[in-house]
């Protein structure tokens, strides 16, 4: 994880540091740098020990709904009915400040924000089609949510016309909103704010944290992060060690790669939390439609929430997946015992074996499907130069999936050898 280029001499970072200093930020041991594995991040100029404070960002540096209300947008938001959501207020502020350019007091921060994002919502439909089924569904939902937010906010955006010389329709266009939404979704820290009458009932828990948001995620580190009421600063303390001149990581939570890609637009290699999801229709493909109890079994699984979050992981098929397979494999004579199966009891050796066999078949099917998609991606990479970064991301996700599935297949094979 050694850095390739120290970026702290770049003009945009010099300006950002100066801007933060004016708002009370004491220079820490962190320096912006480019890293081989993660791209842009922060490196430390001194070794960090467990229990060290990584960064302390004063309240004045944070961008929250409070910031929005004290800007010229505040009056318009307070008057608008029905009230806007805290999320929309932040989106509106980002778009307006970006539009203000040189005149914006937040320019030094806006200048270091990504111009584009790699969240599934920003991907082209052809690329969304290459995602695993459950993620594809969530990506489409994410896209529709932003489209709906845009549609329902048009009247509110128009009401801001007195603040702008230009037409609000051209300033608050769809791509501007998509950019603002992704900025907030991928970069905010969790910070609870008291409820305000001028906002809708959605939780007001966001804060954008300039400089701090350059810290990248690693599943293997542990940190403590919270707003400190005494110092009125957002603080991050490390529970891991970090050598001098290495990248400093924080952990966004025990997320698998599908979640990381959906929410943050990246994938972590060798992620211990990663898993491959089995969609309900893939699961049911292996059970005969002639089984008289099939419909009842499916509704039992649905009622007890055993049709979602069925996965293969580094340790093989999950307990939930095997339990769902056992319920679906119950013979007519065993069917009355379904409750015991959900509790983890063994009904028969035949049932256990059939569940393992089916898990192996599903695993094999997913391996072939993943290999097929990886082949498509390598062809697309040759033809579509402009989509290279997005394709590389989907490829990383799928390659990691393949490793997990191959490991699961090996585990299942050994389990079957053990039972024969």
mmCIF file of C-alpha atoms in Angstrom:
data_model
loop_
_atom_site.group_PDB
_atom_site.id
_atom_site.type_symbol
_atom_site.label_atom_id
_atom_site.label_comp_id
_atom_site.label_asym_id
_atom_site.label_seq_id
_atom_site.Cartn_x
_atom_site.Cartn_y
_atom_site.Cartn_z
ATOM 1 C CA UNK A 1 0.000 0.000 0.000
ATOM 2 C CA UNK A 2 2.936 2.364 -0.418
ATOM 3 C CA UNK A 3 2.051 5.644 -2.024
ATOM 4 C CA UNK A 4 2.943 6.404 -5.621
ATOM 5 C CA UNK A 5 2.620 10.182 -5.559
ATOM 6 C CA UNK A 6 2.373 12.578 -2.642
ATOM 7 C CA UNK A 7 -0.348 15.033 -3.719
ATOM 8 C CA UNK A 8 -0.143 17.593 -0.911
ATOM 9 C CA UNK A 9 1.719 20.075 -3.152
ATOM 10 C CA UNK A 10 -1.153 20.074 -5.687
ATOM 11 C CA UNK A 11 -2.865 23.446 -5.779
ATOM 12 C CA UNK A 12 -6.349 22.086 -5.048
ATOM 13 C CA UNK A 13 -5.120 20.434 -1.810
ATOM 14 C CA UNK A 14 -3.113 23.499 -0.738
ATOM 15 C CA UNK A 15 -6.287 25.571 -1.149
ATOM 16 C CA UNK A 16 -8.384 22.999 0.721
ATOM 17 C CA UNK A 17 -5.908 22.883 3.637
ATOM 18 C CA UNK A 18 -5.841 26.691 3.860
ATOM 19 C CA UNK A 19 -9.656 26.786 3.795
ATOM 20 C CA UNK A 20 -9.867 24.154 6.560
ATOM 21 C CA UNK A 21 -7.306 26.016 8.667
ATOM 22 C CA UNK A 22 -9.429 29.176 8.482
ATOM 23 C CA UNK A 23 -12.256 27.069 9.930
ATOM 24 C CA UNK A 24 -10.147 25.868 12.853
ATOM 25 C CA UNK A 25 -8.707 22.580 11.522
ATOM 26 C CA UNK A 26 -5.286 21.839 13.044
ATOM 27 C CA UNK A 27 -2.978 20.244 10.500
ATOM 28 C CA UNK A 28 -2.760 16.521 11.253
ATOM 29 C CA UNK A 29 -0.197 13.920 10.134
ATOM 30 C CA UNK A 30 -2.268 13.064 7.087
ATOM 31 C CA UNK A 31 -1.253 13.900 3.524
ATOM 32 C CA UNK A 32 -3.261 13.347 0.333
ATOM 33 C CA UNK A 33 -1.579 10.828 -1.968
ATOM 34 C CA UNK A 34 -2.246 8.535 -4.906
ATOM 35 C CA UNK A 35 -2.023 4.816 -4.083
ATOM 36 C CA UNK A 36 -1.522 1.881 -6.405
ATOM 37 C CA UNK A 37 -4.501 -0.158 -5.123
ATOM 38 C CA UNK A 38 -7.026 2.432 -3.999
ATOM 39 C CA UNK A 39 -6.314 5.586 -6.017
ATOM 40 C CA UNK A 40 -6.670 8.784 -4.011
ATOM 41 C CA UNK A 41 -6.352 8.496 -0.240
ATOM 42 C CA UNK A 42 -4.557 9.794 2.851
ATOM 43 C CA UNK A 43 -1.139 8.636 4.078
ATOM 44 C CA UNK A 44 0.324 9.204 7.514
ATOM 45 C CA UNK A 45 3.646 10.992 8.085
ATOM 46 C CA UNK A 46 4.126 9.237 11.439
ATOM 47 C CA UNK A 47 3.470 5.700 12.659
ATOM 48 C CA UNK A 48 0.005 5.330 14.218
ATOM 49 C CA UNK A 49 -0.623 3.179 17.297
ATOM 50 C CA UNK A 50 -3.875 1.649 18.519
ATOM 51 C CA UNK A 51 -5.871 4.331 20.314
ATOM 52 C CA UNK A 52 -4.390 7.256 18.344
ATOM 53 C CA UNK A 53 -6.602 10.080 17.076
ATOM 54 C CA UNK A 54 -6.424 9.991 13.269
ATOM 55 C CA UNK A 55 -8.344 13.177 12.541
ATOM 56 C CA UNK A 56 -10.459 15.758 14.332
ATOM 57 C CA UNK A 57 -12.597 17.944 12.067
ATOM 58 C CA UNK A 58 -14.229 21.015 13.669
ATOM 59 C CA UNK A 59 -17.977 21.489 13.323
ATOM 60 C CA UNK A 60 -17.364 24.607 11.175
ATOM 61 C CA UNK A 61 -15.812 22.398 8.462
ATOM 62 C CA UNK A 62 -18.816 20.074 8.245
ATOM 63 C CA UNK A 63 -21.532 20.568 5.655
ATOM 64 C CA UNK A 64 -24.933 19.744 7.165
ATOM 65 C CA UNK A 65 -28.581 20.795 6.766
ATOM 66 C CA UNK A 66 -27.697 23.576 9.228
ATOM 67 C CA UNK A 67 -25.238 24.912 6.636
ATOM 68 C CA UNK A 68 -27.991 24.809 4.020
ATOM 69 C CA UNK A 69 -30.522 26.656 6.193
ATOM 70 C CA UNK A 70 -28.090 29.461 6.995
ATOM 71 C CA UNK A 71 -27.410 29.987 3.269
ATOM 72 C CA UNK A 72 -29.607 32.008 0.901
ATOM 73 C CA UNK A 73 -31.560 28.787 0.217
ATOM 74 C CA UNK A 74 -32.746 28.692 3.847
ATOM 75 C CA UNK A 75 -35.708 31.072 3.501
ATOM 76 C CA UNK A 76 -36.988 29.260 0.409
ATOM 77 C CA UNK A 77 -36.738 25.855 2.112
ATOM 78 C CA UNK A 78 -38.582 27.043 5.218
ATOM 79 C CA UNK A 79 -41.453 28.404 3.102
ATOM 80 C CA UNK A 80 -41.787 25.405 0.783
ATOM 81 C CA UNK A 81 -44.694 22.990 1.322
ATOM 82 C CA UNK A 82 -44.747 19.992 1.496
ATOM 83 C CA UNK A 83 -41.379 20.167 3.315
ATOM 84 C CA UNK A 84 -38.303 18.903 1.459
ATOM 85 C CA UNK A 85 -36.226 16.009 2.786
ATOM 86 C CA UNK A 86 -32.852 16.671 4.466
ATOM 87 C CA UNK A 87 -31.293 14.755 1.566
ATOM 88 C CA UNK A 88 -32.881 17.007 -1.074
ATOM 89 C CA UNK A 89 -31.820 20.122 0.873
ATOM 90 C CA UNK A 90 -28.186 18.947 0.765
ATOM 91 C CA UNK A 91 -28.421 18.022 -2.926
ATOM 92 C CA UNK A 92 -29.857 21.449 -3.747
ATOM 93 C CA UNK A 93 -27.077 23.177 -1.817
ATOM 94 C CA UNK A 94 -24.327 21.228 -3.598
ATOM 95 C CA UNK A 95 -25.792 21.999 -7.038
ATOM 96 C CA UNK A 96 -26.244 25.697 -6.212
ATOM 97 C CA UNK A 97 -22.719 26.059 -4.790
ATOM 98 C CA UNK A 98 -21.176 24.222 -7.722
ATOM 99 C CA UNK A 99 -23.069 26.545 -10.058
ATOM 100 C CA UNK A 100 -21.821 29.615 -8.108
ATOM 101 C CA UNK A 101 -18.234 28.595 -8.985
ATOM 102 C CA UNK A 102 -15.701 31.216 -7.811
ATOM 103 C CA UNK A 103 -18.342 32.913 -5.646
ATOM 104 C CA UNK A 104 -18.989 29.826 -3.498
ATOM 105 C CA UNK A 105 -17.406 29.789 -0.021
ATOM 106 C CA UNK A 106 -17.290 25.984 -0.423
ATOM 107 C CA UNK A 107 -15.305 26.091 -3.679
ATOM 108 C CA UNK A 108 -12.070 24.594 -2.201
ATOM 109 C CA UNK A 109 -14.076 21.541 -1.104
ATOM 110 C CA UNK A 110 -16.140 21.275 -4.290
ATOM 111 C CA UNK A 111 -12.922 21.344 -6.342
ATOM 112 C CA UNK A 112 -11.629 18.115 -4.808
ATOM 113 C CA UNK A 113 -14.918 16.215 -5.129
ATOM 114 C CA UNK A 114 -15.097 13.576 -7.890
ATOM 115 C CA UNK A 115 -16.540 14.894 -11.157
ATOM 116 C CA UNK A 116 -18.208 11.559 -11.850
ATOM 117 C CA UNK A 117 -19.188 8.498 -9.826
ATOM 118 C CA UNK A 118 -19.172 4.765 -10.375
ATOM 119 C CA UNK A 119 -22.290 3.877 -8.369
ATOM 120 C CA UNK A 120 -24.538 1.443 -10.274
ATOM 121 C CA UNK A 121 -27.127 4.227 -10.630
ATOM 122 C CA UNK A 122 -24.709 6.044 -12.973
ATOM 123 C CA UNK A 123 -23.895 3.006 -15.107
ATOM 124 C CA UNK A 124 -25.296 2.461 -18.581
ATOM 125 C CA UNK A 125 -28.087 -0.148 -18.910
ATOM 126 C CA UNK A 126 -25.698 -2.515 -20.774
ATOM 127 C CA UNK A 127 -23.373 -2.447 -17.790
ATOM 128 C CA UNK A 128 -26.144 -2.871 -15.226
ATOM 129 C CA UNK A 129 -27.078 -6.031 -17.162
ATOM 130 C CA UNK A 130 -23.648 -7.508 -16.363
ATOM 131 C CA UNK A 131 -24.218 -7.275 -12.603
ATOM 132 C CA UNK A 132 -25.338 -10.309 -10.566
ATOM 133 C CA UNK A 133 -29.154 -10.563 -10.542
ATOM 134 C CA UNK A 134 -29.860 -9.342 -6.978
ATOM 135 C CA UNK A 135 -27.468 -6.388 -7.410
ATOM 136 C CA UNK A 136 -28.910 -5.572 -10.842
ATOM 137 C CA UNK A 137 -32.358 -5.280 -9.238
ATOM 138 C CA UNK A 138 -31.017 -2.957 -6.515
ATOM 139 C CA UNK A 139 -29.121 -0.871 -9.071
ATOM 140 C CA UNK A 140 -32.305 -0.385 -11.098
ATOM 141 C CA UNK A 141 -34.184 0.580 -7.915
ATOM 142 C CA UNK A 142 -31.432 3.102 -7.099
ATOM 143 C CA UNK A 143 -31.710 4.622 -10.574
ATOM 144 C CA UNK A 144 -35.505 4.846 -10.315
ATOM 145 C CA UNK A 145 -35.231 6.456 -6.888
ATOM 146 C CA UNK A 146 -33.026 9.269 -8.238
ATOM 147 C CA UNK A 147 -35.368 9.712 -11.227
ATOM 148 C CA UNK A 148 -38.337 9.924 -8.852
ATOM 149 C CA UNK A 149 -36.500 12.417 -6.622
ATOM 150 C CA UNK A 150 -35.801 14.542 -9.707
ATOM 151 C CA UNK A 151 -39.396 14.350 -10.917
ATOM 152 C CA UNK A 152 -40.870 15.239 -7.516
ATOM 153 C CA UNK A 153 -38.422 18.120 -6.923
ATOM 154 C CA UNK A 154 -38.994 20.047 -10.150
ATOM 155 C CA UNK A 155 -41.536 22.434 -8.633
ATOM 156 C CA UNK A 156 -39.276 23.110 -5.645
ATOM 157 C CA UNK A 157 -36.315 23.844 -7.943
ATOM 158 C CA UNK A 158 -38.480 26.294 -9.928
ATOM 159 C CA UNK A 159 -39.370 28.123 -6.711
ATOM 160 C CA UNK A 160 -35.677 29.019 -6.333
ATOM 161 C CA UNK A 161 -35.709 31.052 -9.579
ATOM 162 C CA UNK A 162 -35.450 34.459 -7.789
ATOM 163 C CA UNK A 163 -31.975 33.425 -6.562
ATOM 164 C CA UNK A 164 -30.582 32.799 -10.052
ATOM 165 C CA UNK A 165 -30.046 34.816 -13.218
ATOM 166 C CA UNK A 166 -30.076 31.629 -15.271
ATOM 167 C CA UNK A 167 -33.055 29.313 -15.721
ATOM 168 C CA UNK A 168 -33.287 26.873 -12.780
ATOM 169 C CA UNK A 169 -34.207 24.129 -15.253
ATOM 170 C CA UNK A 170 -30.714 24.261 -16.735
ATOM 171 C CA UNK A 171 -28.951 24.507 -13.337
ATOM 172 C CA UNK A 172 -30.919 21.795 -11.524
ATOM 173 C CA UNK A 173 -30.918 19.269 -14.357
ATOM 174 C CA UNK A 174 -30.938 15.487 -13.983
ATOM 175 C CA UNK A 175 -27.195 14.961 -14.231
ATOM 176 C CA UNK A 176 -26.573 17.685 -11.619
ATOM 177 C CA UNK A 177 -28.961 15.957 -9.216
ATOM 178 C CA UNK A 178 -27.438 12.531 -9.912
ATOM 179 C CA UNK A 179 -23.975 13.947 -9.146
ATOM 180 C CA UNK A 180 -25.178 15.601 -5.913
ATOM 181 C CA UNK A 181 -27.059 12.477 -4.789
ATOM 182 C CA UNK A 182 -23.985 10.283 -5.381
ATOM 183 C CA UNK A 183 -21.763 12.781 -3.545
ATOM 184 C CA UNK A 184 -23.989 12.526 -0.478
ATOM 185 C CA UNK A 185 -24.595 8.791 -0.732
ATOM 186 C CA UNK A 186 -20.922 7.879 -1.088
ATOM 187 C CA UNK A 187 -19.267 10.512 1.107
ATOM 188 C CA UNK A 188 -21.395 11.512 4.103
ATOM 189 C CA UNK A 189 -20.616 10.516 7.667
ATOM 190 C CA UNK A 190 -23.387 9.579 10.083
ATOM 191 C CA UNK A 191 -24.310 12.451 12.368
ATOM 192 C CA UNK A 192 -27.698 12.812 14.016
ATOM 193 C CA UNK A 193 -29.268 16.284 13.929
ATOM 194 C CA UNK A 194 -32.288 17.493 15.919
ATOM 195 C CA UNK A 195 -35.514 17.326 13.936
ATOM 196 C CA UNK A 196 -36.537 20.575 12.239
ATOM 197 C CA UNK A 197 -40.075 21.567 11.275
ATOM 198 C CA UNK A 198 -38.991 22.769 7.838
ATOM 199 C CA UNK A 199 -37.883 19.255 6.778
ATOM 200 C CA UNK A 200 -39.872 16.123 6.012
ATOM 201 C CA UNK A 201 -39.841 13.226 8.472
ATOM 202 C CA UNK A 202 -36.908 11.410 6.832
ATOM 203 C CA UNK A 203 -33.936 11.101 9.206
ATOM 204 C CA UNK A 204 -31.499 14.022 9.173
ATOM 205 C CA UNK A 205 -28.278 12.082 9.720
ATOM 206 C CA UNK A 206 -25.840 13.345 7.084
ATOM 207 C CA UNK A 207 -22.708 15.455 7.231
ATOM 208 C CA UNK A 208 -20.156 15.996 4.485
ATOM 209 C CA UNK A 209 -16.663 16.064 5.986
ATOM 210 C CA UNK A 210 -14.054 17.734 3.759
ATOM 211 C CA UNK A 211 -10.593 16.104 3.846
ATOM 212 C CA UNK A 212 -11.811 13.367 6.212
ATOM 213 C CA UNK A 213 -13.764 11.938 3.268
ATOM 214 C CA UNK A 214 -10.479 11.182 1.479
ATOM 215 C CA UNK A 215 -9.971 8.244 3.877
ATOM 216 C CA UNK A 216 -10.544 4.939 2.077
ATOM 217 C CA UNK A 217 -12.245 1.793 3.344
ATOM 218 C CA UNK A 218 -10.576 -1.449 4.338
ATOM 219 C CA UNK A 219 -12.535 -4.377 5.787
ATOM 220 C CA UNK A 220 -9.553 -5.332 7.977
ATOM 221 C CA UNK A 221 -9.190 -2.180 10.096
ATOM 222 C CA UNK A 222 -11.186 -1.016 13.091
ATOM 223 C CA UNK A 223 -11.919 2.569 14.030
ATOM 224 C CA UNK A 224 -14.090 4.525 16.437
ATOM 225 C CA UNK A 225 -15.804 7.500 14.812
ATOM 226 C CA UNK A 226 -18.254 9.992 16.303
ATOM 227 C CA UNK A 227 -19.037 13.642 16.853
ATOM 228 C CA UNK A 228 -17.455 14.780 20.126
ATOM 229 C CA UNK A 229 -19.828 17.187 21.920
ATOM 230 C CA UNK A 230 -17.002 18.535 24.149
ATOM 231 C CA UNK A 231 -14.574 19.476 21.373
ATOM 232 C CA UNK A 232 -17.417 20.145 18.863
ATOM 233 C CA UNK A 233 -15.470 18.099 16.327
ATOM 234 C CA UNK A 234 -15.986 14.903 14.374
ATOM 235 C CA UNK A 235 -13.254 12.516 15.509
ATOM 236 C CA UNK A 236 -11.849 9.242 14.247
ATOM 237 C CA UNK A 237 -9.700 7.071 16.534
ATOM 238 C CA UNK A 238 -7.857 4.021 15.251
ATOM 239 C CA UNK A 239 -7.910 0.544 16.787
ATOM 240 C CA UNK A 240 -5.246 -0.645 14.347
ATOM 241 C CA UNK A 241 -1.603 0.211 13.755
ATOM 242 C CA UNK A 242 -0.305 1.941 10.660
ATOM 243 C CA UNK A 243 3.300 2.367 9.541
ATOM 244 C CA UNK A 244 4.799 5.714 8.562
ATOM 245 C CA UNK A 245 4.065 6.720 4.917
ATOM 246 C CA UNK A 246 1.374 4.079 4.559
ATOM 247 C CA UNK A 247 -2.229 4.654 3.615
ATOM 248 C CA UNK A 248 -4.546 5.223 6.577
ATOM 249 C CA UNK A 249 -7.805 3.296 6.272
ATOM 250 C CA UNK A 250 -11.113 3.445 8.064
ATOM 251 C CA UNK A 251 -13.873 0.852 7.973
ATOM 252 C CA UNK A 252 -17.304 1.799 6.593
ATOM 253 C CA UNK A 253 -18.795 -1.348 8.179
ATOM 254 C CA UNK A 254 -18.795 -5.131 7.551
ATOM 255 C CA UNK A 255 -20.129 -4.724 3.995
ATOM 256 C CA UNK A 256 -19.920 -7.303 1.228
ATOM 257 C CA UNK A 257 -18.763 -6.200 -2.225
ATOM 258 C CA UNK A 258 -22.261 -5.877 -3.694
ATOM 259 C CA UNK A 259 -23.158 -3.438 -0.938
ATOM 260 C CA UNK A 260 -19.860 -1.549 -1.339
ATOM 261 C CA UNK A 261 -20.444 -1.178 -5.074
ATOM 262 C CA UNK A 262 -24.077 -0.180 -4.631
ATOM 263 C CA UNK A 263 -23.485 2.404 -1.903
ATOM 264 C CA UNK A 264 -19.941 3.627 -2.526
ATOM 265 C CA UNK A 265 -19.046 2.700 -6.094
ATOM 266 C CA UNK A 266 -16.025 0.490 -5.408
ATOM 267 C CA UNK A 267 -15.075 -3.130 -4.668
ATOM 268 C CA UNK A 268 -12.629 -4.391 -2.006
ATOM 269 C CA UNK A 269 -10.332 -7.236 -3.057
ATOM 270 C CA UNK A 270 -10.191 -10.310 -0.762
ATOM 271 C CA UNK A 271 -13.059 -8.909 1.269
ATOM 272 C CA UNK A 272 -13.757 -11.343 4.143
ATOM 273 C CA UNK A 273 -17.384 -10.144 4.282
ATOM 274 C CA UNK A 274 -18.067 -10.827 0.642
ATOM 275 C CA UNK A 275 -20.647 -13.269 -0.541
ATOM 276 C CA UNK A 276 -22.509 -14.312 -3.677
ATOM 277 C CA UNK A 277 -26.290 -14.071 -3.541
ATOM 278 C CA UNK A 278 -28.663 -16.708 -4.865
ATOM 279 C CA UNK A 279 -31.807 -15.157 -6.348
ATOM 280 C CA UNK A 280 -35.155 -16.853 -5.579
ATOM 281 C CA UNK A 281 -35.702 -17.908 -9.203
ATOM 282 C CA UNK A 282 -32.239 -19.529 -9.376
ATOM 283 C CA UNK A 283 -33.040 -21.389 -6.157
ATOM 284 C CA UNK A 284 -36.415 -22.681 -7.372
ATOM 285 C CA UNK A 285 -35.110 -23.844 -10.752
ATOM 286 C CA UNK A 286 -33.805 -27.017 -9.063
ATOM 287 C CA UNK A 287 -37.151 -28.137 -7.608
ATOM 288 C CA UNK A 288 -39.807 -29.895 -9.623
ATOM 289 C CA UNK A 289 -42.979 -27.906 -10.357
ATOM 290 C CA UNK A 290 -44.758 -31.276 -9.988
ATOM 291 C CA UNK A 291 -44.081 -31.341 -6.229
ATOM 292 C CA UNK A 292 -47.595 -30.894 -4.789
ATOM 293 C CA UNK A 293 -46.249 -29.040 -1.737
ATOM 294 C CA UNK A 294 -43.955 -26.752 -3.711
ATOM 295 C CA UNK A 295 -46.269 -23.748 -3.480
ATOM 296 C CA UNK A 296 -46.735 -24.188 0.282
ATOM 297 C CA UNK A 297 -42.976 -24.597 0.811
ATOM 298 C CA UNK A 298 -42.279 -21.380 -1.086
ATOM 299 C CA UNK A 299 -44.824 -19.449 0.954
ATOM 300 C CA UNK A 300 -43.362 -20.878 4.201
ATOM 301 C CA UNK A 301 -39.917 -19.663 3.139
ATOM 302 C CA UNK A 302 -41.380 -16.299 2.159
ATOM 303 C CA UNK A 303 -43.244 -15.877 5.463
ATOM 304 C CA UNK A 304 -40.130 -16.718 7.486
ATOM 305 C CA UNK A 305 -37.889 -14.519 5.318
ATOM 306 C CA UNK A 306 -35.869 -17.386 3.847
ATOM 307 C CA UNK A 307 -36.036 -16.375 0.185
ATOM 308 C CA UNK A 308 -33.717 -13.346 0.427
ATOM 309 C CA UNK A 309 -30.064 -13.093 1.549
ATOM 310 C CA UNK A 310 -29.213 -16.674 0.619
ATOM 311 C CA UNK A 311 -25.504 -16.750 -0.049
ATOM 312 C CA UNK A 312 -22.281 -18.580 -0.788
ATOM 313 C CA UNK A 313 -19.288 -17.207 1.129
ATOM 314 C CA UNK A 314 -15.633 -18.046 1.740
ATOM 315 C CA UNK A 315 -16.854 -20.762 4.169
ATOM 316 C CA UNK A 316 -19.252 -22.311 1.659
ATOM 317 C CA UNK A 317 -23.062 -22.150 1.479
ATOM 318 C CA UNK A 318 -24.600 -20.111 4.292
ATOM 319 C CA UNK A 319 -26.768 -21.706 6.959
ATOM 320 C CA UNK A 320 -29.761 -19.788 5.567
ATOM 321 C CA UNK A 321 -29.199 -21.156 2.055
ATOM 322 C CA UNK A 322 -28.900 -24.747 3.288
ATOM 323 C CA UNK A 323 -31.998 -24.323 5.478
ATOM 324 C CA UNK A 324 -34.035 -23.059 2.508
ATOM 325 C CA UNK A 325 -32.776 -26.004 0.422
ATOM 326 C CA UNK A 326 -33.707 -28.476 3.188
ATOM 327 C CA UNK A 327 -37.256 -27.117 3.374
ATOM 328 C CA UNK A 328 -37.619 -27.364 -0.411
ATOM 329 C CA UNK A 329 -36.181 -30.922 -0.342
ATOM 330 C CA UNK A 330 -38.653 -32.272 2.236
ATOM 331 C CA UNK A 331 -40.429 -35.426 1.089
ATOM 332 C CA UNK A 332 -44.242 -35.622 1.349
ATOM 333 C CA UNK A 333 -43.936 -37.761 4.526
ATOM 334 C CA UNK A 334 -41.396 -35.326 6.076
ATOM 335 C CA UNK A 335 -43.268 -32.156 5.200
ATOM 336 C CA UNK A 336 -45.112 -31.829 8.550
ATOM 337 C CA UNK A 337 -41.675 -31.374 10.217
ATOM 338 C CA UNK A 338 -40.852 -28.129 8.377
ATOM 339 C CA UNK A 339 -40.826 -26.049 11.592
ATOM 340 C CA UNK A 340 -38.049 -28.226 13.031
ATOM 341 C CA UNK A 341 -35.984 -27.743 9.870
ATOM 342 C CA UNK A 342 -36.163 -23.954 10.286
ATOM 343 C CA UNK A 343 -34.824 -24.440 13.825
ATOM 344 C CA UNK A 344 -31.877 -26.470 12.525
ATOM 345 C CA UNK A 345 -33.004 -30.043 13.235
ATOM 346 C CA UNK A 346 -32.083 -32.926 10.932
ATOM 347 C CA UNK A 347 -35.130 -34.677 9.430
ATOM 348 C CA UNK A 348 -33.342 -37.398 7.456
ATOM 349 C CA UNK A 349 -30.001 -38.264 5.888
ATOM 350 C CA UNK A 350 -31.702 -38.173 2.482
ATOM 351 C CA UNK A 351 -32.930 -34.619 3.071
ATOM 352 C CA UNK A 352 -29.490 -33.429 4.212
ATOM 353 C CA UNK A 353 -27.828 -35.055 1.201
ATOM 354 C CA UNK A 354 -30.309 -33.623 -1.291
ATOM 355 C CA UNK A 355 -29.794 -30.124 0.121
ATOM 356 C CA UNK A 356 -26.005 -30.478 -0.289
ATOM 357 C CA UNK A 357 -26.355 -31.875 -3.826
ATOM 358 C CA UNK A 358 -28.629 -29.013 -4.856
ATOM 359 C CA UNK A 359 -26.276 -26.456 -3.292
ATOM 360 C CA UNK A 360 -23.450 -27.942 -5.395
ATOM 361 C CA UNK A 361 -25.575 -27.691 -8.573
ATOM 362 C CA UNK A 362 -26.520 -24.073 -7.883
ATOM 363 C CA UNK A 363 -22.897 -23.263 -7.150
ATOM 364 C CA UNK A 364 -21.804 -24.851 -10.438
ATOM 365 C CA UNK A 365 -24.505 -22.943 -12.342
ATOM 366 C CA UNK A 366 -23.346 -19.628 -10.797
ATOM 367 C CA UNK A 367 -19.700 -20.431 -11.613
ATOM 368 C CA UNK A 368 -20.578 -20.959 -15.287
ATOM 369 C CA UNK A 369 -22.752 -17.855 -15.383
ATOM 370 C CA UNK A 370 -19.961 -15.757 -13.808
ATOM 371 C CA UNK A 371 -17.358 -17.104 -16.245
ATOM 372 C CA UNK A 372 -19.680 -16.285 -19.132
ATOM 373 C CA UNK A 373 -20.085 -12.680 -17.927
ATOM 374 C CA UNK A 374 -16.313 -12.310 -17.438
ATOM 375 C CA UNK A 375 -15.880 -13.362 -21.052
ATOM 376 C CA UNK A 376 -18.419 -10.751 -22.190
ATOM 377 C CA UNK A 377 -16.602 -8.098 -20.158
ATOM 378 C CA UNK A 378 -13.229 -8.867 -21.726
ATOM 379 C CA UNK A 379 -14.801 -8.522 -25.198
ATOM 380 C CA UNK A 380 -16.471 -5.231 -24.244
ATOM 381 C CA UNK A 381 -13.194 -3.875 -22.877
ATOM 382 C CA UNK A 382 -11.719 -4.235 -26.364
ATOM 383 C CA UNK A 383 -14.673 -2.562 -28.111
ATOM 384 C CA UNK A 384 -15.758 0.143 -25.653
ATOM 385 C CA UNK A 385 -12.814 2.325 -24.706
ATOM 386 C CA UNK A 386 -15.066 4.913 -23.000
ATOM 387 C CA UNK A 387 -16.475 2.369 -20.513
ATOM 388 C CA UNK A 388 -13.112 0.972 -19.421
ATOM 389 C CA UNK A 389 -13.218 2.132 -15.770
ATOM 390 C CA UNK A 390 -16.815 0.991 -15.261
ATOM 391 C CA UNK A 391 -16.105 -2.366 -16.912
ATOM 392 C CA UNK A 392 -13.028 -2.890 -14.744
ATOM 393 C CA UNK A 393 -15.177 -2.386 -11.654
ATOM 394 C CA UNK A 394 -17.815 -4.933 -12.706
ATOM 395 C CA UNK A 395 -14.983 -7.282 -13.666
ATOM 396 C CA UNK A 396 -13.453 -6.959 -10.186
ATOM 397 C CA UNK A 397 -16.791 -7.764 -8.566
ATOM 398 C CA UNK A 398 -17.363 -10.785 -10.805
ATOM 399 C CA UNK A 399 -13.788 -12.103 -10.388
ATOM 400 C CA UNK A 400 -14.151 -11.927 -6.622
ATOM 401 C CA UNK A 401 -17.508 -13.748 -6.936
ATOM 402 C CA UNK A 402 -15.825 -16.462 -8.981
ATOM 403 C CA UNK A 403 -13.158 -16.986 -6.293
ATOM 404 C CA UNK A 404 -15.856 -17.323 -3.620
ATOM 405 C CA UNK A 405 -17.923 -19.754 -5.716
ATOM 406 C CA UNK A 406 -14.883 -21.909 -6.522
ATOM 407 C CA UNK A 407 -14.012 -22.044 -2.828
ATOM 408 C CA UNK A 408 -17.627 -22.991 -2.017
ATOM 409 C CA UNK A 409 -17.616 -25.719 -4.696
ATOM 410 C CA UNK A 410 -14.451 -27.156 -3.155
ATOM 411 C CA UNK A 411 -15.998 -27.125 0.346
ATOM 412 C CA UNK A 412 -19.175 -28.812 -0.956
ATOM 413 C CA UNK A 413 -17.120 -31.429 -2.763
ATOM 414 C CA UNK A 414 -15.257 -32.239 0.469
ATOM 415 C CA UNK A 415 -18.520 -32.373 2.431
ATOM 416 C CA UNK A 416 -19.916 -34.845 -0.107
ATOM 417 C CA UNK A 417 -16.755 -36.970 -0.014
ATOM 418 C CA UNK A 418 -17.142 -37.040 3.744
ATOM 419 C CA UNK A 419 -20.707 -38.347 3.585
ATOM 420 C CA UNK A 420 -20.209 -41.044 0.945
#
